[in-house]
Short mmCIF file of C-alpha atoms and ligand atoms in Angstrom, two decimals:
data_model
loop_
_atom_site.label_atom_id
_atom_site.label_comp_id
_atom_site.label_asym_id
_atom_site.label_seq_id
_atom_site.Cartn_x
_atom_site.Cartn_y
_atom_site.Cartn_z
CA UNK G 87 21.17 -15.04 -34.02
CA UNK G 88 24.96 -15.59 -33.61
CA UNK G 89 26.29 -18.69 -32.16
CA UNK G 90 28.25 -18.01 -29.15
CA UNK G 91 29.50 -21.59 -28.48
CA UNK G 92 31.79 -23.85 -30.21
CA UNK G 93 33.62 -27.44 -28.94
CA UNK G 94 36.42 -25.45 -27.41
CA UNK G 95 34.30 -23.52 -25.03
CA UNK G 96 33.40 -23.99 -21.55
CA UNK G 97 30.07 -22.96 -19.87
CA UNK G 98 30.09 -22.50 -16.17
CA UNK G 99 26.81 -22.90 -14.43
CA UNK G 100 26.55 -21.56 -10.86
CA UNK G 101 23.52 -23.43 -9.01
CA UNK G 102 22.74 -27.05 -9.70
CA UNK G 103 19.23 -27.06 -9.08
CA UNK G 104 16.22 -26.96 -11.36
CA UNK G 105 17.56 -24.21 -13.39
CA UNK G 106 21.20 -25.21 -13.47
CA UNK G 107 20.16 -28.78 -14.30
CA UNK G 108 17.97 -27.84 -17.07
CA UNK G 109 20.61 -25.55 -18.57
CA UNK G 110 23.10 -28.36 -18.64
CA UNK G 111 20.38 -30.46 -20.30
CA UNK G 112 19.32 -28.02 -22.83
CA UNK G 113 22.74 -27.28 -23.93
CA UNK G 114 23.68 -30.90 -24.76
CA UNK G 115 20.06 -31.42 -26.12
CA UNK G 116 20.79 -28.18 -28.46
CA UNK G 117 24.04 -29.79 -29.52
CA UNK G 118 26.88 -28.05 -27.49
CA UNK G 119 29.66 -30.26 -27.08
CA UNK G 120 32.18 -28.30 -25.27
CA UNK G 121 32.97 -28.46 -21.48
CA UNK G 122 30.21 -27.76 -18.80
CA UNK G 123 31.18 -27.36 -15.25
CA UNK G 124 28.12 -26.92 -12.72
CA UNK G 125 28.82 -25.59 -9.33
CA UNK G 126 26.32 -26.14 -6.09
CA UNK G 127 26.53 -24.97 -2.43
CA UNK G 128 24.49 -28.18 -1.18
CA UNK G 129 26.14 -30.99 -0.24
CA UNK G 130 23.79 -33.46 -2.24
CA UNK G 131 23.22 -34.45 -5.88
CA UNK G 132 20.60 -31.93 -7.36
CA UNK G 133 17.01 -32.54 -5.81
CA UNK G 134 13.86 -31.82 -6.52
CA UNK G 135 12.44 -28.88 -4.37
CA UNK G 136 8.67 -29.24 -4.89
CA UNK G 137 8.38 -32.51 -2.75
CA UNK G 138 10.40 -30.77 0.33
CA UNK G 139 7.04 -29.43 1.55
CA UNK G 140 4.70 -32.39 0.34
CA UNK G 141 5.39 -36.01 -0.01
CA UNK G 142 9.15 -35.77 1.52
CA UNK G 143 7.70 -33.82 4.73
CA UNK G 144 4.54 -35.60 5.00
CA UNK G 145 5.94 -39.20 5.46
CA UNK G 146 8.41 -40.04 8.23
CA UNK G 147 10.91 -42.38 6.41
CA UNK G 148 14.08 -40.51 4.91
CA UNK G 149 16.15 -43.11 3.43
CA UNK G 150 14.51 -43.96 0.14
CA UNK G 151 13.03 -40.45 -0.25
CA UNK G 152 16.20 -38.85 -1.01
CA UNK G 153 17.18 -41.40 -3.91
CA UNK G 154 13.45 -41.05 -5.08
CA UNK G 155 13.60 -37.09 -5.76
CA UNK G 156 17.02 -36.92 -7.35
CA UNK G 157 16.71 -34.48 -10.09
CA UNK G 158 19.05 -36.76 -12.24
CA UNK G 159 21.08 -39.84 -11.35
CA UNK G 160 24.54 -39.55 -11.18
CA UNK G 161 25.03 -41.54 -14.37
CA UNK G 162 23.46 -38.92 -16.15
CA UNK G 163 26.07 -36.34 -15.11
CA UNK G 164 28.43 -38.85 -16.63
CA UNK G 165 26.92 -39.76 -19.91
CA UNK G 166 26.11 -35.90 -20.35
CA UNK G 167 29.76 -34.80 -19.50
CA UNK G 168 28.38 -32.42 -16.97
CA UNK G 169 31.40 -32.12 -14.44
CA UNK G 170 29.06 -31.39 -11.36
CA UNK G 171 30.91 -30.30 -7.95
CA UNK G 172 28.62 -30.01 -4.83
CA UNK G 173 29.31 -28.67 -1.39
CA UNK G 174 31.29 -25.65 -2.68
CA UNK G 175 30.48 -22.19 -3.34
CA UNK G 176 31.26 -19.73 -6.05
CA UNK G 177 32.66 -17.15 -3.83
CA UNK G 178 33.44 -14.50 -6.63
CA UNK G 179 33.41 -13.80 -10.27
CA UNK G 180 35.21 -11.49 -12.80
CA UNK G 181 33.53 -10.61 -15.97
CA UNK G 182 36.75 -8.92 -17.49
CA UNK G 183 38.89 -11.93 -16.70
CA UNK G 184 36.07 -14.60 -17.29
CA UNK G 185 37.03 -16.60 -14.22
CA UNK G 186 35.11 -17.71 -11.00
CA UNK G 187 36.67 -18.42 -7.83
CA UNK G 188 35.62 -21.44 -5.68
CA UNK G 189 35.50 -21.58 -1.96
CA UNK G 190 38.30 -24.46 -2.59
CA UNK G 191 40.34 -21.63 -3.77
CA UNK G 192 40.20 -22.87 -7.40
CA UNK G 193 39.88 -20.63 -9.97
CA UNK G 194 37.86 -21.62 -13.22
CA UNK G 195 37.70 -19.68 -16.41
CA UNK G 196 34.50 -19.61 -18.61
CA UNK G 197 33.45 -18.65 -21.91
CA UNK G 198 29.88 -18.22 -21.01
CA UNK G 199 28.52 -17.88 -17.34
CA UNK G 200 25.06 -19.07 -15.94
CA UNK G 201 23.82 -17.58 -12.98
CA UNK G 202 21.12 -20.01 -11.46
CA UNK G 203 21.65 -19.19 -7.89
CA UNK G 204 18.16 -19.26 -7.08
CA UNK G 205 16.96 -17.87 -3.85
CA UNK G 206 17.23 -18.14 -0.18
CA UNK G 207 14.36 -17.82 2.65
CA UNK G 208 13.68 -14.32 3.75
CA UNK G 209 14.53 -14.61 7.65
CA UNK G 210 12.57 -12.76 10.48
CA UNK G 211 14.16 -9.67 11.64
CA UNK G 212 16.27 -10.12 14.65
CA UNK G 213 14.27 -7.63 16.41
CA UNK G 214 11.27 -10.04 16.52
CA UNK G 215 13.05 -12.06 19.12
CA UNK G 216 12.14 -10.82 22.75
CA UNK G 217 14.85 -12.85 24.16
CA UNK G 218 17.81 -14.47 22.67
CA UNK G 219 17.24 -18.29 21.62
CA UNK G 220 19.92 -20.71 22.44
CA UNK G 221 21.48 -22.31 19.37
CA UNK G 222 20.05 -25.59 20.43
CA UNK G 223 16.56 -24.12 20.94
CA UNK G 224 16.99 -22.38 17.38
CA UNK G 225 18.15 -25.25 15.71
CA UNK G 226 15.27 -27.54 17.12
CA UNK G 227 12.42 -25.19 16.82
CA UNK G 228 12.90 -22.78 14.34
CA UNK G 229 12.84 -23.59 10.76
CA UNK G 230 12.77 -22.36 7.11
CA UNK G 231 12.28 -24.72 3.95
CA UNK G 232 14.17 -24.39 0.77
CA UNK G 233 17.06 -27.12 0.39
CA UNK G 234 16.88 -30.83 1.21
CA UNK G 235 19.00 -30.06 4.45
CA UNK G 236 16.14 -27.82 5.72
CA UNK G 237 13.63 -30.58 5.04
CA UNK G 238 15.53 -33.24 6.55
CA UNK G 239 15.84 -30.99 9.87
CA UNK G 240 12.34 -30.16 9.92
CA UNK G 241 11.22 -33.60 9.26
CA UNK G 242 13.38 -34.74 12.15
CA UNK G 243 12.21 -31.87 14.43
CA UNK G 244 8.48 -33.04 13.57
CA UNK G 245 9.04 -36.67 15.12
CA UNK G 246 9.18 -35.27 18.48
CA UNK G 247 6.79 -32.20 18.04
CA UNK G 248 2.89 -31.96 18.79
CA UNK G 249 2.53 -28.41 17.67
CA UNK G 250 3.59 -26.01 15.05
CA UNK G 251 3.37 -22.48 14.05
CA UNK G 252 3.60 -21.42 10.47
CA UNK G 253 4.56 -17.79 9.55
CA UNK G 254 3.07 -17.05 6.37
CA UNK G 255 0.14 -18.29 4.39
CA UNK G 256 1.84 -18.61 0.97
CA UNK G 257 2.22 -21.81 -0.95
CA UNK G 258 4.69 -23.18 0.86
CA UNK G 259 3.46 -22.30 4.53
CA UNK G 260 0.04 -24.06 3.43
CA UNK G 261 2.01 -27.03 1.94
CA UNK G 262 4.00 -27.48 5.33
CA UNK G 263 0.80 -26.98 7.57
CA UNK G 264 -1.07 -29.82 5.35
CA UNK G 265 2.01 -32.03 5.72
CA UNK G 266 2.43 -31.28 9.62
CA UNK G 267 -1.43 -32.17 9.82
CA UNK G 268 -0.93 -35.50 8.16
CA UNK G 269 1.68 -36.21 10.66
CA UNK G 270 -0.74 -35.32 13.57
CA UNK G 271 0.68 -32.18 14.60
CA UNK G 272 -1.57 -29.22 15.86
CA UNK G 273 -1.00 -26.59 13.25
CA UNK G 274 -1.62 -22.77 13.17
CA UNK G 275 -0.89 -20.37 10.25
CA UNK G 276 -0.33 -16.93 11.01
CA UNK G 277 -0.75 -14.54 7.90
CA UNK G 278 -0.35 -10.74 7.81
CA UNK G 279 -2.41 -10.10 5.07
CA UNK G 280 -6.12 -10.37 5.17
CA UNK G 281 -6.36 -13.59 3.08
CA UNK G 282 -4.01 -16.42 2.46
CA UNK G 283 -2.06 -16.71 -0.85
CA UNK G 284 -2.79 -12.95 -1.23
CA UNK G 285 0.48 -12.43 -3.55
CA UNK G 286 -0.30 -15.06 -5.74
CA UNK G 287 -3.87 -16.32 -6.10
CA UNK G 288 -7.37 -15.18 -6.69
CA UNK G 289 -9.48 -14.32 -3.64
CA UNK G 290 -11.61 -17.45 -4.43
CA UNK G 291 -8.63 -19.85 -4.39
CA UNK G 292 -7.39 -18.10 -1.25
CA UNK G 293 -11.02 -18.97 0.38
CA UNK G 294 -11.07 -22.38 -1.13
CA UNK G 295 -7.89 -23.28 0.74
CA UNK G 296 -8.87 -21.59 4.14
CA UNK G 297 -11.74 -23.71 4.01
CA UNK G 298 -9.86 -26.84 3.13
CA UNK G 299 -7.49 -26.25 5.99
CA UNK G 300 -10.13 -25.44 8.51
CA UNK G 301 -11.76 -28.79 7.64
CA UNK G 302 -8.46 -30.43 8.47
CA UNK G 303 -8.28 -29.06 11.74
CA UNK G 304 -5.63 -26.18 10.76
CA UNK G 305 -5.99 -22.85 12.79
CA UNK G 306 -5.99 -20.26 10.14
CA UNK G 307 -5.48 -16.59 11.42
CA UNK G 308 -5.31 -13.91 8.70
CA UNK G 309 -4.61 -10.22 9.05
CA UNK G 310 -2.63 -11.31 12.16
CA UNK G 311 0.83 -9.77 12.71
CA UNK G 312 3.88 -11.67 14.33
CA UNK G 313 4.99 -9.25 17.07
CA UNK G 314 7.52 -11.25 18.90
CA UNK G 315 9.02 -14.65 19.66
CA UNK G 316 10.54 -15.95 23.01
CA UNK G 317 11.70 -19.06 24.34
CA UNK G 318 8.75 -21.15 26.10
CA UNK G 319 9.19 -21.84 29.72
CA UNK G 320 11.44 -24.86 30.41
CA UNK G 321 13.53 -23.84 27.36
CA UNK G 322 11.21 -26.27 24.89
CA UNK G 323 9.37 -24.69 22.16
CA UNK G 324 8.93 -21.36 21.40
CA UNK G 325 6.23 -18.78 22.70
CA UNK G 326 4.89 -16.10 20.06
CA UNK G 327 2.95 -13.10 20.57
CA UNK G 328 0.59 -12.41 17.80
CA UNK G 329 -1.74 -9.30 17.20
CA UNK G 330 -5.06 -9.19 15.43
CA UNK G 331 -7.86 -6.68 15.73
CA UNK G 332 -5.81 -4.67 18.02
CA UNK G 333 -5.70 -7.68 20.53
CA UNK G 334 -2.31 -9.35 21.41
CA UNK G 335 -2.22 -12.90 22.50
CA UNK G 336 0.09 -15.82 23.18
CA UNK G 337 0.66 -18.84 21.16
CA UNK G 338 3.08 -21.66 21.89
CA UNK G 339 4.50 -23.94 19.67
CA UNK G 340 6.94 -26.79 19.68
CA UNK G 341 8.11 -25.69 16.02
CA UNK G 342 7.94 -22.58 14.16
CA UNK G 343 8.32 -22.40 10.24
CA UNK G 344 8.90 -19.25 8.79
CA UNK G 345 7.70 -19.16 5.10
CA UNK G 346 7.55 -15.49 4.41
CA UNK G 347 9.06 -15.46 0.98
CA UNK G 348 12.52 -15.68 -0.42
CA UNK G 349 15.46 -13.10 -1.41
CA UNK G 350 16.99 -13.90 -4.96
CA UNK G 351 20.51 -15.01 -4.26
CA UNK G 352 22.49 -11.95 -6.16
CA UNK G 353 25.69 -12.21 -4.05
CA UNK G 354 27.67 -12.14 -7.09
CA UNK G 355 26.04 -9.33 -8.84
CA UNK G 356 28.51 -6.32 -7.80
CA UNK G 357 31.69 -8.39 -8.57
CA UNK G 358 30.41 -9.07 -12.10
CA UNK G 359 29.00 -5.47 -12.63
CA UNK G 360 25.67 -6.86 -13.02
CA UNK G 361 22.41 -4.65 -13.32
CA UNK G 362 20.00 -6.15 -10.63
CA UNK G 363 16.91 -5.31 -8.58
CA UNK G 364 14.95 -7.71 -7.16
CA UNK G 365 16.94 -10.45 -9.02
CA UNK G 366 19.55 -10.28 -11.79
CA UNK G 367 18.22 -8.09 -14.66
CA UNK G 368 18.06 -9.90 -17.95
CA UNK G 369 16.60 -9.47 -21.42
CA UNK G 370 13.86 -11.90 -22.94
CA UNK G 371 16.89 -14.29 -23.60
CA UNK G 372 17.80 -14.16 -20.03
CA UNK G 373 21.10 -12.32 -21.16
CA UNK G 374 22.51 -9.88 -18.74
CA UNK G 375 23.93 -6.48 -19.25
CA UNK G 376 27.44 -8.01 -19.39
CA UNK G 377 28.37 -9.95 -22.16
CA UNK G 378 28.51 -13.72 -21.79
CA UNK G 379 26.69 -13.66 -18.70
CA UNK G 380 23.32 -15.14 -18.28
CA UNK G 381 20.67 -15.50 -15.26
CA UNK G 382 18.05 -17.94 -15.33
CA UNK G 383 15.51 -19.47 -12.84
CA UNK G 384 14.14 -17.90 -9.80
CA UNK G 385 17.06 -15.33 -9.52
CA UNK G 386 16.29 -13.86 -13.05
CA UNK G 387 14.49 -10.64 -13.21
CA UNK G 388 13.24 -10.86 -16.92
CA UNK G 389 12.35 -7.68 -18.44
CA UNK G 390 10.80 -8.91 -21.73
CA UNK G 391 8.25 -11.44 -22.16
CA UNK G 392 5.73 -10.43 -19.60
CA UNK G 393 2.95 -7.86 -20.48
CA UNK G 394 3.32 -6.90 -16.42
CA UNK G 395 6.87 -5.63 -16.88
CA UNK G 396 9.94 -7.02 -15.32
CA UNK G 397 9.11 -10.05 -13.26
CA UNK G 398 10.94 -12.62 -11.19
CA UNK G 399 8.85 -15.84 -11.30
CA UNK G 400 9.43 -18.65 -8.90
CA UNK G 401 8.66 -22.09 -10.39
CA UNK G 402 9.82 -25.12 -11.96
CA UNK G 403 8.45 -24.37 -15.13
CA UNK G 404 10.14 -20.96 -15.09
CA UNK G 405 13.45 -22.51 -14.32
CA UNK G 406 13.11 -25.00 -17.26
CA UNK G 407 11.67 -22.70 -19.89
CA UNK G 408 14.37 -19.94 -18.93
CA UNK G 409 17.09 -22.47 -19.51
CA UNK G 410 15.60 -23.82 -22.71
CA UNK G 411 15.44 -19.91 -24.02
CA UNK G 412 18.96 -19.12 -22.72
CA UNK G 413 20.53 -22.33 -24.26
CA UNK G 414 18.80 -21.61 -27.63
CA UNK G 415 20.25 -17.99 -27.79
CA UNK G 416 23.88 -19.35 -26.84
CA UNK G 417 23.49 -21.53 -29.58
CA UNK G 418 22.47 -19.09 -32.29
CA UNK G 419 18.89 -20.75 -32.39
CA UNK G 420 15.79 -18.41 -32.22
CA UNK G 421 14.62 -18.94 -29.06
CA UNK G 422 11.14 -19.86 -28.42
CA UNK G 423 8.58 -17.13 -26.98
CA UNK G 424 7.89 -16.89 -23.39
CA UNK G 425 5.19 -19.30 -22.31
CA UNK G 426 2.37 -18.68 -20.00
CA UNK G 427 3.62 -19.25 -16.58
CA UNK G 428 2.39 -22.30 -14.57
CA UNK G 429 2.65 -23.88 -11.36
CA UNK G 430 1.08 -26.32 -9.12
CA UNK G 431 0.64 -27.09 -5.46
CA UNK G 432 -0.65 -29.94 -3.32
CA UNK G 433 -2.48 -29.78 -0.20
CA UNK G 434 -4.05 -32.71 1.79
CA UNK G 435 -5.60 -34.54 -0.99
CA UNK G 436 -6.02 -31.61 -3.25
CA UNK G 437 -4.07 -30.74 -6.44
CA UNK G 438 -4.23 -27.01 -7.47
CA UNK G 439 -2.63 -26.41 -11.08
CA UNK G 440 -2.51 -22.76 -12.28
CA UNK G 441 -1.40 -21.04 -15.45
CA UNK G 442 -1.23 -17.39 -16.18
CA UNK G 443 -1.04 -14.25 -13.43
CA UNK G 444 -3.84 -13.26 -11.69
CA UNK G 445 -4.33 -9.37 -11.77
CA UNK G 446 -5.13 -7.31 -9.02
CA UNK G 447 -8.39 -6.31 -10.50
CA UNK G 448 -9.23 -9.55 -11.67
CA UNK G 449 -12.97 -10.54 -12.03
CA UNK G 450 -13.15 -14.21 -11.13
CA UNK G 451 -15.45 -16.59 -12.27
CA UNK G 452 -15.85 -20.09 -10.66
CA UNK G 453 -17.18 -23.08 -12.18
CA UNK G 454 -17.82 -26.49 -10.62
CA UNK G 455 -16.11 -29.64 -12.67
CA UNK G 456 -17.57 -33.10 -13.39
CA UNK G 457 -15.64 -34.93 -10.77
CA UNK G 458 -16.37 -34.49 -7.07
CA UNK G 459 -15.15 -31.52 -5.45
CA UNK G 460 -13.48 -30.24 -8.63
CA UNK G 461 -13.52 -26.55 -9.21
CA UNK G 462 -11.84 -24.03 -11.54
CA UNK G 463 -11.45 -20.19 -11.11
CA UNK G 464 -11.17 -18.09 -14.36
CA UNK G 465 -9.55 -14.55 -13.91
CA UNK G 466 -10.34 -11.97 -16.43
CA UNK G 467 -9.01 -8.53 -16.59
CA UNK G 468 -11.03 -6.10 -18.79
CA UNK G 469 -12.72 -8.96 -20.38
CA UNK G 470 -9.53 -10.80 -21.14
CA UNK G 471 -8.80 -14.15 -19.65
CA UNK G 472 -5.30 -13.75 -17.71
CA UNK G 473 -5.24 -16.88 -15.50
CA UNK G 474 -6.86 -20.06 -14.71
CA UNK G 475 -6.91 -21.99 -11.33
CA UNK G 476 -8.15 -25.33 -11.24
CA UNK G 477 -8.47 -27.69 -8.07
CA UNK G 478 -8.88 -31.51 -9.01
CA UNK G 479 -10.02 -30.20 -12.58
CA UNK G 480 -6.92 -31.15 -15.25
CA UNK G 481 -9.27 -30.55 -18.10
CA UNK G 482 -10.39 -27.06 -17.35
CA UNK G 483 -6.85 -26.41 -16.42
CA UNK G 484 -5.51 -27.64 -19.78
CA UNK G 485 -8.30 -25.73 -21.76
CA UNK G 486 -7.75 -22.65 -19.72
CA UNK G 487 -3.93 -22.69 -20.19
CA UNK G 488 -4.59 -23.13 -23.92
CA UNK G 489 -6.85 -20.23 -24.24
CA UNK G 490 -4.50 -17.89 -22.40
CA UNK G 491 -1.34 -19.00 -24.33
CA UNK G 492 -3.23 -18.54 -27.84
CA UNK G 493 -5.39 -15.65 -27.06
CA UNK G 494 -8.73 -17.63 -27.84
CA UNK G 495 -11.88 -15.80 -27.48
CA UNK G 496 -13.78 -16.62 -24.13
CA UNK G 497 -16.08 -14.47 -22.04
CA UNK G 498 -16.81 -14.70 -18.34
CA UNK G 499 -20.53 -15.34 -19.22
CA UNK G 500 -19.30 -18.40 -21.30
CA UNK G 501 -17.61 -20.02 -18.10
CA UNK G 502 -20.34 -19.19 -15.70
CA UNK G 503 -22.59 -21.09 -17.57
CA UNK G 504 -22.51 -24.50 -16.60
CA UNK G 505 -24.04 -25.71 -19.79
CA UNK G 506 -21.41 -24.10 -21.95
CA UNK G 507 -18.98 -26.88 -23.15
CA UNK G 508 -15.24 -25.81 -22.48
CA UNK G 509 -14.15 -28.09 -25.29
CA UNK G 510 -15.54 -26.18 -27.88
CA UNK G 511 -12.98 -23.43 -26.80
CA UNK G 512 -10.35 -25.66 -28.43
CA UNK G 513 -12.66 -26.90 -31.13
CA UNK G 514 -12.90 -30.51 -30.01
C1 FAD K 1677 9.71 -26.35 -0.55
C2 FAD K 1677 9.39 -25.96 -1.86
C3 FAD K 1677 8.12 -26.25 -2.55
C4 FAD K 1677 8.01 -25.91 -3.92
N1 FAD K 1677 7.13 -26.35 -4.66
C5 FAD K 1677 6.93 -25.88 -6.01
C6 FAD K 1677 5.85 -26.35 -6.76
O1 FAD K 1677 4.92 -27.04 -6.23
N2 FAD K 1677 5.78 -26.11 -8.07
C7 FAD K 1677 6.53 -25.21 -8.63
O2 FAD K 1677 6.45 -24.72 -9.64
N3 FAD K 1677 7.60 -24.81 -7.73
C8 FAD K 1677 7.64 -25.03 -6.53
N4 FAD K 1677 8.87 -24.56 -5.82
C9 FAD K 1677 9.64 -23.43 -6.35
C10 FAD K 1677 10.85 -24.37 -7.47
O3 FAD K 1677 11.15 -25.35 -6.48
C11 FAD K 1677 11.86 -23.23 -7.62
O4 FAD K 1677 11.37 -22.22 -8.64
C12 FAD K 1677 13.04 -23.72 -8.18
O5 FAD K 1677 13.87 -24.62 -7.29
C13 FAD K 1677 13.90 -22.61 -8.71
O6 FAD K 1677 15.16 -23.29 -9.21
P1 FAD K 1677 16.33 -22.47 -9.22
O7 FAD K 1677 17.45 -23.44 -9.87
O8 FAD K 1677 16.14 -21.35 -9.98
O9 FAD K 1677 16.82 -21.99 -7.66
P2 FAD K 1677 16.94 -23.12 -6.39
O10 FAD K 1677 16.13 -24.16 -6.50
O11 FAD K 1677 17.03 -21.88 -5.38
O12 FAD K 1677 18.62 -23.51 -6.65
C14 FAD K 1677 19.74 -22.57 -6.60
C15 FAD K 1677 20.90 -23.27 -6.29
O13 FAD K 1677 22.14 -22.66 -6.50
C16 FAD K 1677 22.98 -22.81 -5.15
N5 FAD K 1677 23.86 -21.76 -5.10
C17 FAD K 1677 23.45 -20.25 -5.02
N6 FAD K 1677 24.46 -19.53 -4.91
C18 FAD K 1677 25.73 -20.39 -5.08
C19 FAD K 1677 26.87 -20.01 -5.34
N7 FAD K 1677 27.45 -18.75 -5.14
N8 FAD K 1677 27.75 -21.00 -5.51
C20 FAD K 1677 27.38 -22.41 -5.29
N9 FAD K 1677 25.89 -22.69 -5.44
C21 FAD K 1677 25.07 -21.54 -5.08
C22 FAD K 1677 21.84 -22.93 -4.03
O14 FAD K 1677 22.67 -23.58 -3.02
C23 FAD K 1677 20.87 -23.80 -4.59
O15 FAD K 1677 21.16 -25.08 -4.64
C24 FAD K 1677 9.30 -24.99 -4.40
C25 FAD K 1677 10.17 -24.40 -3.72
C26 FAD K 1677 10.32 -24.91 -2.57
C27 FAD K 1677 11.51 -24.43 -1.67
#
């Protein structure tokens, strides 16, 4: 591997969230002593995203929350000589001139450019609005959740609300629903697919969470399409028209949270001449088709490293792993192989941990854990373990993750057998 960086070089990182911060950290850990600049559009110090739908939203006070969820304290940026600039955009970048222009008008030159621009929430089509919403109503009642400012706005709106409709039964939608229930709101989740979490979880886990939400008083409507949204009478809250089994019915809610997935932020692609699809296309080292330009985190569409082909993975683990691999490649070290993707979610008092990817044709075997309510779901494809999803069973998760990573022999019959000792899989 050729070392691409020396002490005279400048690395410009666009995006200061999980991937961008991990990149700066990895460059320093791996011995880069040149200049690092990191630019982020948000007007805050880099903050963790996962708590925004969980602890951050479930509680009412906001002051200490902000401090508690900083990705790094401000001293860290000083100590690591990372020039972090918030509240500004990189509006364009030029690969031939190796420059980037900021929204302030300043032009920065770079030797290596890292795109850690993440993703933005997918918006509802404007055609869904049956009548125009006033800007006040839009601001108070219609929400997405991606950045701290979104969480701040939603949390404040929840103070005066009694009901919420969540559009989309993915992890973020369900976490928001659980947090809103904790704060006493009536919550309805509307999901177009026949089951919750259809894109990311096994049918068994979907069922588990559907039952959990029912038990906490959340109304779950699967196989239900949102047809239109209009202001409610009195201009407070929104009235939704939803369709299920060919029946259309109205639903009113003070707040509507739209959690229908994200779109990778590839606004800089064309200016840089980058290959892109559903993300910036990169190789296994997260390097793009343009020399010196890298893409990591949620925005990276990595062509290698996954048996399923080019993939964009949205998780904190992937943000950190991709940063570590790209930093190693820049420093001329041999990057470590891609790890099995892993993820977690928290809803009510339950913690889900998952590793691997659930295939469409999964044979799912469930197994009760030792603790009360603990369950794990093991997905096999053609007899090979490809994913583990555990709820309240960290030991099963750890063993399953190791088995997938190391390709250990394990059969559906073993997992289904309650007397089979999981620990024997990892030789302990
Ligand atoms: C509410 C919520 C809960 C989540 N929960 C979990 C969880 O439990 N577990 C888990 O593993 N993952 C979770 N995730 C996903 C995880 O947070 C993301 O995978 C992670 O944030 C990706 O990091 P990133 O740095 O690639 O992108 P992002 O976090 O999207 O950050 C990209 C940053 O780049 C900035 N930016 C973009 N373009 C520009 C530009 N041109 N100029 C300047 N700045 C720019 C953006 O403003 C943004 O701050 C959650 C995400 C959300 C939103």
